[in-house]
JSON list of C-alpha atoms in Angstrom, two decimals:
[
{"chain": "A", "resi": 1, "resn": "MET", "atom": "CA", "xyz": [75.37, 141.46, 107.19]},
{"chain": "A", "resi": 2, "resn": "ASN", "atom": "CA", "xyz": [77.23, 144.58, 108.22]},
{"chain": "A", "resi": 3, "resn": "SER", "atom": "CA", "xyz": [80.98, 144.41, 108.80]},
{"chain": "A", "resi": 4, "resn": "ALA", "atom": "CA", "xyz": [80.73, 144.56, 112.62]},
{"chain": "A", "resi": 5, "resn": "THR", "atom": "CA", "xyz": [78.25, 141.69, 112.71]},
{"chain": "A", "resi": 6, "resn": "SER", "atom": "CA", "xyz": [80.27, 139.79, 110.16]},
{"chain": "A", "resi": 7, "resn": "GLU", "atom": "CA", "xyz": [83.48, 140.25, 112.16]},
{"chain": "A", "resi": 8, "resn": "GLN", "atom": "CA", "xyz": [81.78, 139.21, 115.40]},
{"chain": "A", "resi": 9, "resn": "ASN", "atom": "CA", "xyz": [80.17, 136.21, 113.69]},
{"chain": "A", "resi": 10, "resn": "MET", "atom": "CA", "xyz": [83.52, 135.13, 112.21]},
{"chain": "A", "resi": 11, "resn": "THR", "atom": "CA", "xyz": [85.21, 135.38, 115.62]},
{"chain": "A", "resi": 12, "resn": "GLN", "atom": "CA", "xyz": [82.51, 133.17, 117.14]},
{"chain": "A", "resi": 13, "resn": "LEU", "atom": "CA", "xyz": [82.73, 130.65, 114.31]},
{"chain": "A", "resi": 14, "resn": "LEU", "atom": "CA", "xyz": [86.53, 130.46, 114.60]},
{"chain": "A", "resi": 15, "resn": "ALA", "atom": "CA", "xyz": [86.31, 129.94, 118.36]},
{"chain": "A", "resi": 16, "resn": "GLU", "atom": "CA", "xyz": [83.70, 127.20, 117.95]},
{"chain": "A", "resi": 17, "resn": "ALA", "atom": "CA", "xyz": [85.73, 125.47, 115.22]},
{"chain": "A", "resi": 18, "resn": "GLY", "atom": "CA", "xyz": [88.91, 125.72, 117.33]},
{"chain": "A", "resi": 19, "resn": "LYS", "atom": "CA", "xyz": [87.23, 124.02, 120.28]},
{"chain": "A", "resi": 20, "resn": "LYS", "atom": "CA", "xyz": [85.76, 121.30, 118.07]},
{"chain": "A", "resi": 21, "resn": "ALA", "atom": "CA", "xyz": [89.08, 120.72, 116.29]},
{"chain": "A", "resi": 22, "resn": "ALA", "atom": "CA", "xyz": [90.89, 120.36, 119.62]},
{"chain": "A", "resi": 23, "resn": "LEU", "atom": "CA", "xyz": [88.27, 117.88, 120.81]},
{"chain": "A", "resi": 24, "resn": "LEU", "atom": "CA", "xyz": [88.40, 115.83, 117.57]},
{"chain": "A", "resi": 25, "resn": "GLY", "atom": "CA", "xyz": [92.16, 116.14, 117.05]},
{"chain": "A", "resi": 26, "resn": "ARG", "atom": "CA", "xyz": [91.80, 117.26, 113.43]},
{"chain": "A", "resi": 27, "resn": "PRO", "atom": "CA", "xyz": [90.92, 120.41, 111.45]},
{"chain": "A", "resi": 28, "resn": "VAL", "atom": "CA", "xyz": [87.27, 121.41, 111.21]},
{"chain": "A", "resi": 29, "resn": "LEU", "atom": "CA", "xyz": [85.64, 123.12, 108.24]},
{"chain": "A", "resi": 30, "resn": "ILE", "atom": "CA", "xyz": [83.80, 126.42, 108.62]},
{"chain": "A", "resi": 31, "resn": "ALA", "atom": "CA", "xyz": [81.18, 126.99, 105.90]},
{"chain": "A", "resi": 32, "resn": "ILE", "atom": "CA", "xyz": [79.48, 130.37, 105.59]},
{"chain": "A", "resi": 33, "resn": "SER", "atom": "CA", "xyz": [76.68, 131.01, 103.12]},
{"chain": "A", "resi": 34, "resn": "GLU", "atom": "CA", "xyz": [74.71, 134.09, 102.23]},
{"chain": "A", "resi": 35, "resn": "GLN", "atom": "CA", "xyz": [72.07, 134.61, 99.62]},
{"chain": "A", "resi": 36, "resn": "VAL", "atom": "CA", "xyz": [73.27, 136.74, 96.71]},
{"chain": "A", "resi": 37, "resn": "ARG", "atom": "CA", "xyz": [71.40, 138.29, 93.85]},
{"chain": "A", "resi": 38, "resn": "PRO", "atom": "CA", "xyz": [71.07, 136.21, 90.68]},
{"chain": "A", "resi": 39, "resn": "ALA", "atom": "CA", "xyz": [73.97, 136.53, 88.24]},
{"chain": "A", "resi": 40, "resn": "ASP", "atom": "CA", "xyz": [74.97, 135.38, 84.78]},
{"chain": "A", "resi": 41, "resn": "LEU", "atom": "CA", "xyz": [77.00, 132.29, 85.71]},
{"chain": "A", "resi": 42, "resn": "LEU", "atom": "CA", "xyz": [78.79, 132.14, 82.36]},
{"chain": "A", "resi": 43, "resn": "ALA", "atom": "CA", "xyz": [79.99, 135.73, 82.78]},
{"chain": "A", "resi": 44, "resn": "VAL", "atom": "CA", "xyz": [81.15, 135.01, 86.34]},
{"chain": "A", "resi": 45, "resn": "PHE", "atom": "CA", "xyz": [82.83, 131.79, 85.14]},
{"chain": "A", "resi": 46, "resn": "GLU", "atom": "CA", "xyz": [84.69, 133.76, 82.46]},
{"chain": "A", "resi": 47, "resn": "SER", "atom": "CA", "xyz": [85.84, 136.36, 85.01]},
{"chain": "A", "resi": 48, "resn": "LEU", "atom": "CA", "xyz": [87.30, 133.59, 87.18]},
{"chain": "A", "resi": 49, "resn": "ALA", "atom": "CA", "xyz": [89.30, 131.98, 84.37]},
{"chain": "A", "resi": 50, "resn": "PHE", "atom": "CA", "xyz": [92.58, 133.13, 85.98]},
{"chain": "A", "resi": 51, "resn": "ARG", "atom": "CA", "xyz": [92.04, 130.75, 88.93]},
{"chain": "A", "resi": 52, "resn": "GLU", "atom": "CA", "xyz": [93.57, 127.31, 88.86]},
{"chain": "A", "resi": 53, "resn": "LYS", "atom": "CA", "xyz": [90.32, 125.53, 89.74]},
{"chain": "A", "resi": 54, "resn": "VAL", "atom": "CA", "xyz": [86.95, 126.73, 88.51]},
{"chain": "A", "resi": 55, "resn": "PHE", "atom": "CA", "xyz": [83.94, 124.43, 88.38]},
{"chain": "A", "resi": 56, "resn": "LEU", "atom": "CA", "xyz": [80.72, 125.05, 86.51]},
{"chain": "A", "resi": 57, "resn": "TRP", "atom": "CA", "xyz": [77.68, 122.81, 86.51]},
{"chain": "A", "resi": 58, "resn": "LEU", "atom": "CA", "xyz": [74.74, 124.03, 84.48]},
{"chain": "A", "resi": 59, "resn": "GLY", "atom": "CA", "xyz": [71.73, 122.18, 85.77]},
{"chain": "A", "resi": 60, "resn": "THR", "atom": "CA", "xyz": [68.36, 121.74, 84.24]},
{"chain": "A", "resi": 61, "resn": "GLY", "atom": "CA", "xyz": [65.69, 124.09, 85.48]},
{"chain": "A", "resi": 62, "resn": "THR", "atom": "CA", "xyz": [66.59, 126.72, 88.04]},
{"chain": "A", "resi": 63, "resn": "ARG", "atom": "CA", "xyz": [69.62, 125.24, 89.78]},
{"chain": "A", "resi": 64, "resn": "SER", "atom": "CA", "xyz": [73.22, 125.58, 88.63]},
{"chain": "A", "resi": 65, "resn": "LEU", "atom": "CA", "xyz": [76.48, 125.69, 90.55]},
{"chain": "A", "resi": 66, "resn": "LEU", "atom": "CA", "xyz": [79.72, 127.62, 90.19]},
{"chain": "A", "resi": 67, "resn": "GLY", "atom": "CA", "xyz": [82.74, 126.97, 92.39]},
{"chain": "A", "resi": 68, "resn": "ALA", "atom": "CA", "xyz": [86.13, 128.67, 92.49]},
{"chain": "A", "resi": 69, "resn": "GLY", "atom": "CA", "xyz": [89.31, 127.85, 94.34]},
{"chain": "A", "resi": 70, "resn": "ASP", "atom": "CA", "xyz": [90.30, 124.81, 96.35]},
{"chain": "A", "resi": 71, "resn": "ALA", "atom": "CA", "xyz": [89.64, 124.88, 100.09]},
{"chain": "A", "resi": 72, "resn": "CYS", "atom": "CA", "xyz": [90.02, 121.11, 100.39]},
{"chain": "A", "resi": 73, "resn": "THR", "atom": "CA", "xyz": [90.47, 118.20, 97.99]},
{"chain": "A", "resi": 74, "resn": "LEU", "atom": "CA", "xyz": [89.74, 114.59, 98.87]},
{"chain": "A", "resi": 75, "resn": "SER", "atom": "CA", "xyz": [90.98, 111.84, 96.58]},
{"chain": "A", "resi": 76, "resn": "ALA", "atom": "CA", "xyz": [90.85, 108.05, 96.54]},
{"chain": "A", "resi": 77, "resn": "ALA", "atom": "CA", "xyz": [91.92, 105.21, 94.28]},
{"chain": "A", "resi": 78, "resn": "GLY", "atom": "CA", "xyz": [90.88, 101.69, 93.48]},
{"chain": "A", "resi": 79, "resn": "ALA", "atom": "CA", "xyz": [87.65, 99.76, 93.76]},
{"chain": "A", "resi": 80, "resn": "SER", "atom": "CA", "xyz": [86.73, 101.28, 97.15]},
{"chain": "A", "resi": 81, "resn": "ARG", "atom": "CA", "xyz": [87.04, 104.89, 95.91]},
{"chain": "A", "resi": 82, "resn": "PHE", "atom": "CA", "xyz": [83.28, 105.56, 96.01]},
{"chain": "A", "resi": 83, "resn": "HIS", "atom": "CA", "xyz": [82.90, 104.27, 99.56]},
{"chain": "A", "resi": 84, "resn": "ASP", "atom": "CA", "xyz": [86.12, 105.88, 100.79]},
{"chain": "A", "resi": 85, "resn": "LEU", "atom": "CA", "xyz": [85.24, 109.34, 99.48]},
{"chain": "A", "resi": 86, "resn": "SER", "atom": "CA", "xyz": [81.65, 109.06, 100.64]},
{"chain": "A", "resi": 87, "resn": "CYS", "atom": "CA", "xyz": [82.79, 108.33, 104.20]},
{"chain": "A", "resi": 88, "resn": "ARG", "atom": "CA", "xyz": [85.44, 111.06, 104.21]},
{"chain": "A", "resi": 89, "resn": "TRP", "atom": "CA", "xyz": [83.12, 113.69, 102.72]},
{"chain": "A", "resi": 90, "resn": "ASN", "atom": "CA", "xyz": [80.26, 112.81, 105.07]},
{"chain": "A", "resi": 91, "resn": "ARG", "atom": "CA", "xyz": [82.55, 113.10, 108.10]},
{"chain": "A", "resi": 92, "resn": "LEU", "atom": "CA", "xyz": [83.91, 116.46, 106.93]},
{"chain": "A", "resi": 93, "resn": "ALA", "atom": "CA", "xyz": [80.41, 117.82, 106.23]},
{"chain": "A", "resi": 94, "resn": "GLU", "atom": "CA", "xyz": [78.87, 116.46, 109.44]},
{"chain": "A", "resi": 95, "resn": "GLU", "atom": "CA", "xyz": [81.65, 117.95, 111.60]},
{"chain": "A", "resi": 96, "resn": "ALA", "atom": "CA", "xyz": [81.59, 121.33, 109.81]},
{"chain": "A", "resi": 97, "resn": "ILE", "atom": "CA", "xyz": [80.56, 124.52, 111.57]},
{"chain": "A", "resi": 98, "resn": "VAL", "atom": "CA", "xyz": [77.86, 125.88, 109.23]},
{"chain": "A", "resi": 99, "resn": "SER", "atom": "CA", "xyz": [76.61, 129.46, 109.25]},
{"chain": "A", "resi": 100, "resn": "GLY", "atom": "CA", "xyz": [73.84, 130.24, 106.80]},
{"chain": "A", "resi": 101, "resn": "PRO", "atom": "CA", "xyz": [71.19, 128.34, 104.88]},
{"chain": "A", "resi": 102, "resn": "ILE", "atom": "CA", "xyz": [73.40, 126.18, 102.65]},
{"chain": "A", "resi": 103, "resn": "ALA", "atom": "CA", "xyz": [75.61, 123.27, 103.72]},
{"chain": "A", "resi": 104, "resn": "PRO", "atom": "CA", "xyz": [79.05, 122.78, 102.14]},
{"chain": "A", "resi": 105, "resn": "VAL", "atom": "CA", "xyz": [79.05, 121.39, 98.60]},
{"chain": "A", "resi": 106, "resn": "ALA", "atom": "CA", "xyz": [81.83, 119.34, 97.01]},
{"chain": "A", "resi": 107, "resn": "LEU", "atom": "CA", "xyz": [82.36, 119.08, 93.26]},
{"chain": "A", "resi": 108, "resn": "GLY", "atom": "CA", "xyz": [84.30, 116.39, 91.49]},
{"chain": "A", "resi": 109, "resn": "GLY", "atom": "CA", "xyz": [84.21, 113.18, 89.60]},
{"chain": "A", "resi": 110, "resn": "PHE", "atom": "CA", "xyz": [85.13, 109.53, 89.47]},
{"chain": "A", "resi": 111, "resn": "ARG", "atom": "CA", "xyz": [86.94, 107.33, 87.01]},
{"chain": "A", "resi": 112, "resn": "PHE", "atom": "CA", "xyz": [84.58, 104.66, 85.72]},
{"chain": "A", "resi": 113, "resn": "ASP", "atom": "CA", "xyz": [87.24, 102.00, 85.07]},
{"chain": "A", "resi": 114, "resn": "GLU", "atom": "CA", "xyz": [90.15, 102.36, 87.47]},
{"chain": "A", "resi": 115, "resn": "GLN", "atom": "CA", "xyz": [92.09, 99.59, 85.71]},
{"chain": "A", "resi": 116, "resn": "GLY", "atom": "CA", "xyz": [91.82, 100.92, 82.15]},
{"chain": "A", "resi": 117, "resn": "THR", "atom": "CA", "xyz": [94.44, 102.96, 80.36]},
{"chain": "A", "resi": 118, "resn": "ARG", "atom": "CA", "xyz": [94.24, 106.69, 81.06]},
{"chain": "A", "resi": 119, "resn": "SER", "atom": "CA", "xyz": [94.17, 109.12, 78.19]},
{"chain": "A", "resi": 120, "resn": "PRO", "atom": "CA", "xyz": [96.64, 112.03, 78.40]},
{"chain": "A", "resi": 121, "resn": "LEU", "atom": "CA", "xyz": [93.73, 114.34, 79.31]},
{"chain": "A", "resi": 122, "resn": "TRP", "atom": "CA", "xyz": [93.00, 112.39, 82.52]},
{"chain": "A", "resi": 123, "resn": "ARG", "atom": "CA", "xyz": [96.49, 111.42, 83.75]},
{"chain": "A", "resi": 124, "resn": "GLU", "atom": "CA", "xyz": [96.56, 114.25, 86.32]},
{"chain": "A", "resi": 125, "resn": "PHE", "atom": "CA", "xyz": [93.35, 113.07, 88.00]},
{"chain": "A", "resi": 126, "resn": "SER", "atom": "CA", "xyz": [92.97, 110.41, 90.67]},
{"chain": "A", "resi": 127, "resn": "ASP", "atom": "CA", "xyz": [90.40, 107.61, 90.41]},
{"chain": "A", "resi": 128, "resn": "GLY", "atom": "CA", "xyz": [88.02, 109.67, 92.53]},
{"chain": "A", "resi": 129, "resn": "GLU", "atom": "CA", "xyz": [88.24, 113.29, 93.59]},
{"chain": "A", "resi": 130, "resn": "LEU", "atom": "CA", "xyz": [86.00, 115.70, 95.47]},
{"chain": "A", "resi": 131, "resn": "THR", "atom": "CA", "xyz": [86.94, 119.36, 95.81]},
{"chain": "A", "resi": 132, "resn": "LEU", "atom": "CA", "xyz": [85.38, 121.79, 98.23]},
{"chain": "A", "resi": 133, "resn": "PRO", "atom": "CA", "xyz": [85.71, 125.15, 96.46]},
{"chain": "A", "resi": 134, "resn": "GLU", "atom": "CA", "xyz": [86.68, 128.23, 98.46]},
{"chain": "A", "resi": 135, "resn": "TYR", "atom": "CA", "xyz": [83.67, 129.97, 96.93]},
{"chain": "A", "resi": 136, "resn": "THR", "atom": "CA", "xyz": [80.49, 128.31, 95.65]}
]
């Protein structure tokens, strides 16, 4: 994408999201994806170490995922945390304005036993948390 097209596309996406947000009465996510050349994810991960939130998932086979930043974080607690976050994430993703071949991706995790004692390493985390990175 050249900068003129990119600027024009962004203006259109912002206008569309603004109209949708006004109609829904809540913010709307804009997700833009472009294909990039393959990179060494561990090297990119290391270069992003200065950021507060960096996520790295090394998959099996040909698919891995790297996320940086925090565009949006959804959290939930208690026995309904799986259902609550599923509903909230699905609504956010379904209402998103998506430009490009890849839909928004959230990264996160869930506490297995929400009633057990938390170790010091996990005290800062909620029972369930999904983060939409600024960059994935």
